[in-house]
XYZ file of C-alpha atoms in Angstrom:
399
model
C 87.564 96.949 71.003
C 91.058 97.517 72.444
C 91.850 97.012 76.134
C 92.196 100.798 76.472
C 88.788 101.274 74.884
C 87.235 98.735 77.243
C 88.808 100.512 80.212
C 87.474 103.855 79.011
C 83.943 102.476 78.660
C 84.168 100.760 82.051
C 85.525 103.922 83.700
C 82.760 106.003 82.132
C 80.069 103.619 83.366
C 81.576 103.622 86.845
C 81.685 107.431 86.849
C 78.034 107.569 85.753
C 77.051 105.089 88.465
C 78.889 107.147 91.059
C 77.216 110.364 89.927
C 73.720 108.882 90.076
C 74.341 107.036 93.306
C 75.531 110.213 95.065
C 72.451 112.088 93.886
C 70.163 109.378 95.198
C 72.105 109.026 98.448
C 72.161 112.705 99.382
C 69.016 113.981 97.640
C 66.724 110.992 97.078
C 64.124 109.810 96.533
C 64.297 111.079 92.958
C 62.704 110.150 89.668
C 64.654 109.271 86.534
C 63.732 112.696 85.126
C 65.105 114.332 88.288
C 68.339 112.406 87.809
C 68.653 113.517 84.189
C 68.271 117.159 85.230
C 70.602 116.870 88.240
C 73.446 114.998 86.530
C 73.258 116.201 82.941
C 73.410 112.604 81.721
C 71.328 111.453 78.789
C 68.026 109.673 79.263
C 69.563 106.466 77.911
C 72.522 106.634 80.291
C 70.285 107.240 83.297
C 67.988 104.375 82.307
C 70.909 101.977 81.875
C 72.594 102.904 85.142
C 69.332 102.822 87.101
C 68.580 99.366 85.668
C 72.026 98.175 86.826
C 71.515 99.596 90.323
C 68.042 98.074 90.595
C 69.321 94.682 89.463
C 72.132 94.862 92.017
C 69.652 95.629 94.797
C 71.383 98.900 95.649
C 68.417 101.034 94.614
C 64.709 100.374 95.152
C 61.502 102.033 94.059
C 60.016 104.410 96.608
C 56.537 105.277 95.310
C 55.471 107.619 92.551
C 54.585 111.254 91.948
C 52.172 112.721 89.431
C 53.651 114.263 86.308
C 52.182 116.901 84.029
C 50.205 115.224 81.277
C 51.875 111.831 81.520
C 52.289 108.713 83.568
C 53.311 109.042 87.226
C 57.047 109.209 87.749
C 58.555 106.373 89.761
C 60.738 107.562 92.642
C 63.994 105.812 93.448
C 66.112 105.688 96.581
C 69.208 103.923 97.849
C 68.374 100.765 99.797
C 70.121 101.642 103.046
C 69.574 98.139 104.424
C 71.763 96.443 101.811
C 75.049 97.163 103.617
C 76.254 98.201 107.060
C 79.312 100.160 108.226
C 81.112 100.647 111.520
C 82.466 103.905 112.928
C 84.934 104.091 115.816
C 85.940 107.102 117.901
C 89.237 106.468 119.676
C 88.871 109.064 122.400
C 90.992 109.731 125.455
C 88.142 108.999 127.869
C 86.542 106.075 125.980
C 86.583 104.185 122.704
C 83.141 104.430 121.107
C 82.124 101.859 118.473
C 78.888 102.176 116.487
C 77.299 100.119 113.707
C 75.171 101.907 111.114
C 73.103 101.079 108.077
C 74.225 102.491 104.738
C 72.217 105.662 105.383
C 74.125 106.162 108.653
C 71.205 105.264 110.861
C 72.591 103.852 114.115
C 71.906 100.144 114.682
C 74.112 99.279 117.661
C 76.797 100.833 119.845
C 79.178 99.980 122.648
C 81.909 101.654 124.664
C 85.320 100.271 125.545
C 86.776 101.985 128.630
C 90.202 103.597 128.418
C 92.000 101.971 131.332
C 93.708 104.455 133.613
C 92.872 107.367 131.309
C 95.792 106.415 129.062
C 95.645 105.324 125.421
C 98.161 102.538 125.863
C 98.687 100.827 122.480
C 98.788 97.436 124.206
C 95.192 97.903 125.381
C 93.811 100.046 122.524
C 94.209 97.413 119.806
C 92.643 94.516 121.777
C 89.856 96.850 122.933
C 89.001 97.910 119.390
C 89.301 94.332 118.116
C 86.961 92.864 120.741
C 84.346 95.588 120.284
C 84.569 95.279 116.523
C 84.079 91.507 116.653
C 80.971 91.983 118.814
C 79.410 94.527 116.457
C 80.200 92.513 113.316
C 78.658 89.415 114.871
C 75.352 91.287 115.216
C 75.292 92.655 111.663
C 72.287 91.705 109.517
C 73.857 92.792 106.214
C 77.399 92.704 104.786
C 79.715 95.222 106.480
C 81.331 97.516 103.903
C 84.175 98.617 106.123
C 85.324 100.209 109.346
C 86.111 103.902 109.787
C 88.254 104.996 112.732
C 88.758 108.525 114.062
C 91.944 108.910 116.120
C 93.781 111.626 118.063
C 96.852 112.800 116.182
C 98.293 113.070 112.707
C 97.533 110.187 110.340
C 99.954 109.228 107.591
C 99.491 106.361 105.125
C 102.707 104.600 104.132
C 100.880 102.525 102.855
C 99.201 101.464 106.108
C 98.017 104.192 108.468
C 100.400 105.174 111.237
C 99.470 107.661 113.931
C 101.648 110.457 115.296
C 99.809 111.372 118.495
C 102.330 113.438 120.408
C 99.939 114.331 123.230
C 98.985 110.691 123.871
C 102.453 109.222 123.428
C 101.935 107.672 119.987
C 105.028 107.914 117.799
C 104.292 106.371 114.383
C 101.876 103.945 116.061
C 101.050 101.290 113.371
C 97.367 101.025 114.265
C 96.136 99.778 110.904
C 98.771 97.058 110.572
C 98.030 95.799 114.078
C 94.256 95.821 113.547
C 94.564 93.938 110.260
C 95.658 90.942 112.333
C 92.174 90.915 113.864
C 89.876 91.682 110.912
C 89.739 91.299 107.151
C 87.318 94.226 106.787
C 88.552 97.320 104.927
C 89.901 99.905 107.388
C 89.712 103.675 106.892
C 91.607 105.748 109.467
C 91.655 109.523 109.821
C 92.063 112.250 112.413
C 89.060 112.530 114.728
C 88.491 116.224 114.029
C 88.409 115.443 110.311
C 85.834 112.693 110.737
C 83.717 115.007 112.921
C 83.909 117.643 110.180
C 82.789 115.203 107.491
C 79.797 114.112 109.581
C 78.761 117.737 110.130
C 79.285 118.523 106.426
C 77.099 115.579 105.369
C 74.349 115.714 107.964
C 74.821 118.591 110.401
C 75.899 122.175 110.912
C 78.062 122.363 107.784
C 75.617 121.089 105.163
C 75.095 124.412 103.397
C 78.695 125.724 103.355
C 81.922 124.756 101.596
C 84.354 126.739 103.772
C 84.356 125.981 107.474
C 86.538 125.218 110.470
C 85.390 122.520 112.901
C 86.816 122.659 116.414
C 87.016 119.442 118.423
C 87.276 120.119 122.153
C 87.765 117.051 124.312
C 90.633 116.199 126.631
C 92.659 118.312 124.216
C 91.821 120.561 121.280
C 91.972 119.999 117.536
C 90.404 121.257 114.344
C 89.633 120.394 110.754
C 89.781 123.012 108.018
C 87.330 122.537 105.139
C 88.137 124.442 101.937
C 86.024 124.102 98.798
C 84.095 121.296 100.470
C 87.131 119.102 101.221
C 89.583 118.838 104.135
C 92.726 120.932 103.819
C 95.485 118.609 105.031
C 98.720 120.489 104.394
C 101.920 118.983 103.043
C 102.166 116.217 105.665
C 98.464 115.837 106.652
C 99.016 117.801 109.890
C 97.014 120.930 109.010
C 94.371 121.778 111.596
C 96.424 121.446 114.792
C 94.577 124.448 116.204
C 95.192 123.338 119.781
C 98.921 123.860 119.297
C 98.775 127.464 118.205
C 100.987 129.308 120.666
C 98.897 131.841 122.598
C 101.228 132.638 125.503
C 105.019 132.946 125.321
C 106.513 130.644 127.950
C 102.972 129.881 129.107
C 101.527 126.727 130.639
C 103.167 123.424 129.804
C 101.214 121.603 127.102
C 100.902 117.835 126.819
C 102.856 118.047 123.543
C 105.921 119.244 125.480
C 105.798 122.861 124.349
C 104.629 125.834 126.411
C 101.789 128.263 125.806
C 99.724 126.097 123.436
C 96.019 126.877 123.238
C 95.282 123.290 124.316
C 97.066 123.981 127.611
C 94.215 126.387 128.432
C 91.065 125.115 126.702
C 91.282 121.298 126.692
C 89.220 119.597 129.397
C 92.339 118.255 131.092
C 93.791 121.768 131.278
C 90.545 123.347 132.520
C 90.323 120.812 135.342
C 93.981 121.361 136.290
C 93.571 125.162 136.345
C 90.486 124.862 138.554
C 92.272 122.572 140.996
C 95.171 125.044 141.176
C 92.733 127.911 141.793
C 91.025 126.221 144.747
C 94.292 124.651 145.966
C 92.661 121.254 146.416
C 91.619 118.217 144.392
C 87.903 118.954 144.771
C 87.073 117.176 141.504
C 88.156 113.770 140.254
C 90.536 114.549 137.393
C 90.451 110.903 136.278
C 86.774 111.347 135.384
C 87.150 114.261 132.990
C 83.519 114.408 131.900
C 82.241 114.306 135.479
C 84.852 116.851 136.618
C 83.939 119.302 133.871
C 80.249 119.015 134.732
C 81.104 119.696 138.375
C 83.043 122.844 137.476
C 80.165 124.093 135.313
C 77.737 123.428 138.182
C 80.025 125.075 140.749
C 80.151 128.217 138.597
C 76.453 128.698 139.370
C 77.104 128.765 143.133
C 78.285 131.492 145.508
C 81.494 131.236 147.507
C 85.217 130.873 146.784
C 84.865 127.654 144.766
C 82.172 129.256 142.611
C 84.334 132.352 142.088
C 87.246 130.139 141.047
C 85.081 128.164 138.639
C 83.725 131.338 137.029
C 87.215 132.789 136.635
C 88.579 129.609 135.050
C 85.619 129.311 132.668
C 85.833 132.984 131.699
C 89.524 132.632 130.880
C 88.658 129.508 128.889
C 86.056 131.458 126.897
C 88.570 134.256 126.264
C 91.238 131.820 125.082
C 88.782 130.005 122.786
C 87.546 133.345 121.453
C 91.051 134.556 120.655
C 91.826 131.222 119.019
C 88.730 131.551 116.846
C 89.553 135.183 116.028
C 92.923 134.009 114.704
C 91.133 131.416 112.579
C 88.715 134.050 111.246
C 91.516 136.469 110.359
C 93.807 133.843 108.857
C 91.405 131.459 107.079
C 88.250 133.549 106.480
C 85.785 130.635 106.852
C 82.049 130.952 106.342
C 81.425 129.136 109.600
C 83.245 128.003 112.730
C 81.619 124.995 114.403
C 82.394 123.980 117.985
C 82.068 120.265 118.715
C 83.532 117.459 120.780
C 82.173 116.301 124.122
C 83.875 119.097 126.081
C 83.021 121.746 123.481
C 79.353 120.809 123.564
C 79.377 120.825 127.373
C 81.084 124.223 127.617
C 79.683 126.155 124.699
C 76.042 126.622 125.778
C 77.170 128.730 128.749
C 80.359 130.160 127.215
C 79.230 130.851 123.639
C 78.029 134.448 124.213
C 81.384 135.359 125.809
C 83.297 133.501 123.077
C 81.464 135.444 120.356
C 82.107 138.720 122.190
C 85.854 138.016 122.318
C 85.947 137.010 118.653
C 84.174 140.252 117.726
C 86.727 142.256 119.742
C 89.779 140.567 118.208
C 88.834 139.650 114.624
C 88.931 141.988 111.652
C 85.508 143.505 111.092
C 84.830 142.284 107.551
C 85.700 138.570 107.951
C 84.002 138.525 111.353
C 80.800 139.938 109.861
C 80.766 137.121 107.296
C 81.507 134.264 109.725
C 79.025 132.518 111.987
C 80.107 130.709 115.169
C 77.838 127.831 116.055
C 77.598 124.506 117.874
C 77.859 121.155 116.154
C 74.481 119.595 115.432
C 75.331 115.901 115.818
C 76.222 115.576 119.483
C 79.123 113.895 121.198
C 79.070 110.874 118.843
C 79.891 112.936 115.739
C 83.436 111.535 115.518
C 82.167 107.931 115.304
C 79.465 108.933 112.823
C 82.043 110.763 110.741
C 84.339 107.754 110.859
C 81.499 105.654 109.455
C 81.201 108.042 106.509
C 84.699 107.032 105.359
C 83.742 103.589 103.961
C 80.460 105.045 102.670
C 82.339 107.787 100.809
C 84.604 105.185 99.183
C 81.527 103.133 98.232
C 79.892 106.144 96.578
C 83.070 107.269 94.823
C 83.518 103.818 93.341
C 79.941 103.724 92.051
C 79.233 100.776 94.353
């Protein structure tokens, strides 16, 4: 056989392994007959690939089910204990590191504080490296790789560099710097994109292939999913929803422009607007999560501070609603999902008003076909989504 012929056979076997492995990962346990029906592969191909996966310890038997008129069918599943992965959320209030099994069940987690509320590169890299070393030391199975969700635009050239204008990162060579601390494979992407992948795999986006995921934290971002995959644009910067201009010569945004949506709906902006409204620093802006909770609590009280909190939160809901209406009109998604720690804190009380504003400002037909919901995976969805990056590569490669 020629070298080209050998490559073709090897590529075909790898493709078959990948197809079966994905079926077992997302839909298992399944029998061999189930796999034949789901993949369209021949009985011989399924038997050969399953034998390879069993021999490699990637797949194990998981009981049996009765069949009509024959022997019981043996069920198969991916052995999620055979590898581990790590997901990291580089947030503006903390760096969250989590270790998972192959099935994305959480095994361990730790937080690295963001000193002074600033993502200083000189402290970010050592912080990630020390947390990563601690998690790897506790692993009970080989670690496949490390996924990292970051604020900003990620470009690979070939190592990942981050353009995070709002946090002062200008072509920050995060991957190159981290490679000095670990030999593990690194997979780096925008935090909103990793959140979206987590929700598409396990959460609020599982049954759709067209969705927009909004990440509300200190700032505001988004990931656009089209035909089941992220839409990245020509330079990977698609989805910068927080920098849609919603007010000509409006509030100064952290990016340097004026009137960006983020300047009204990010947690930092909400806290600043509340402090301006009450003309006093009644909340600790350095503790964004605590300050936002205080504003939400104050909105339930009578008095001038309560009135100010309600007015700020109502304007926030209006701005978010208009931003979503623009998304509905322009992108026509099946679903808009609100996530991020600030989004999940705000949305339970603001969601009815947000939906009302979207209804008022979106075109009737696309609005009627779009649902607006909360993320299902909580505030750790970015780290979970980051952990899917090495898993996705593992599945694509057929293990």
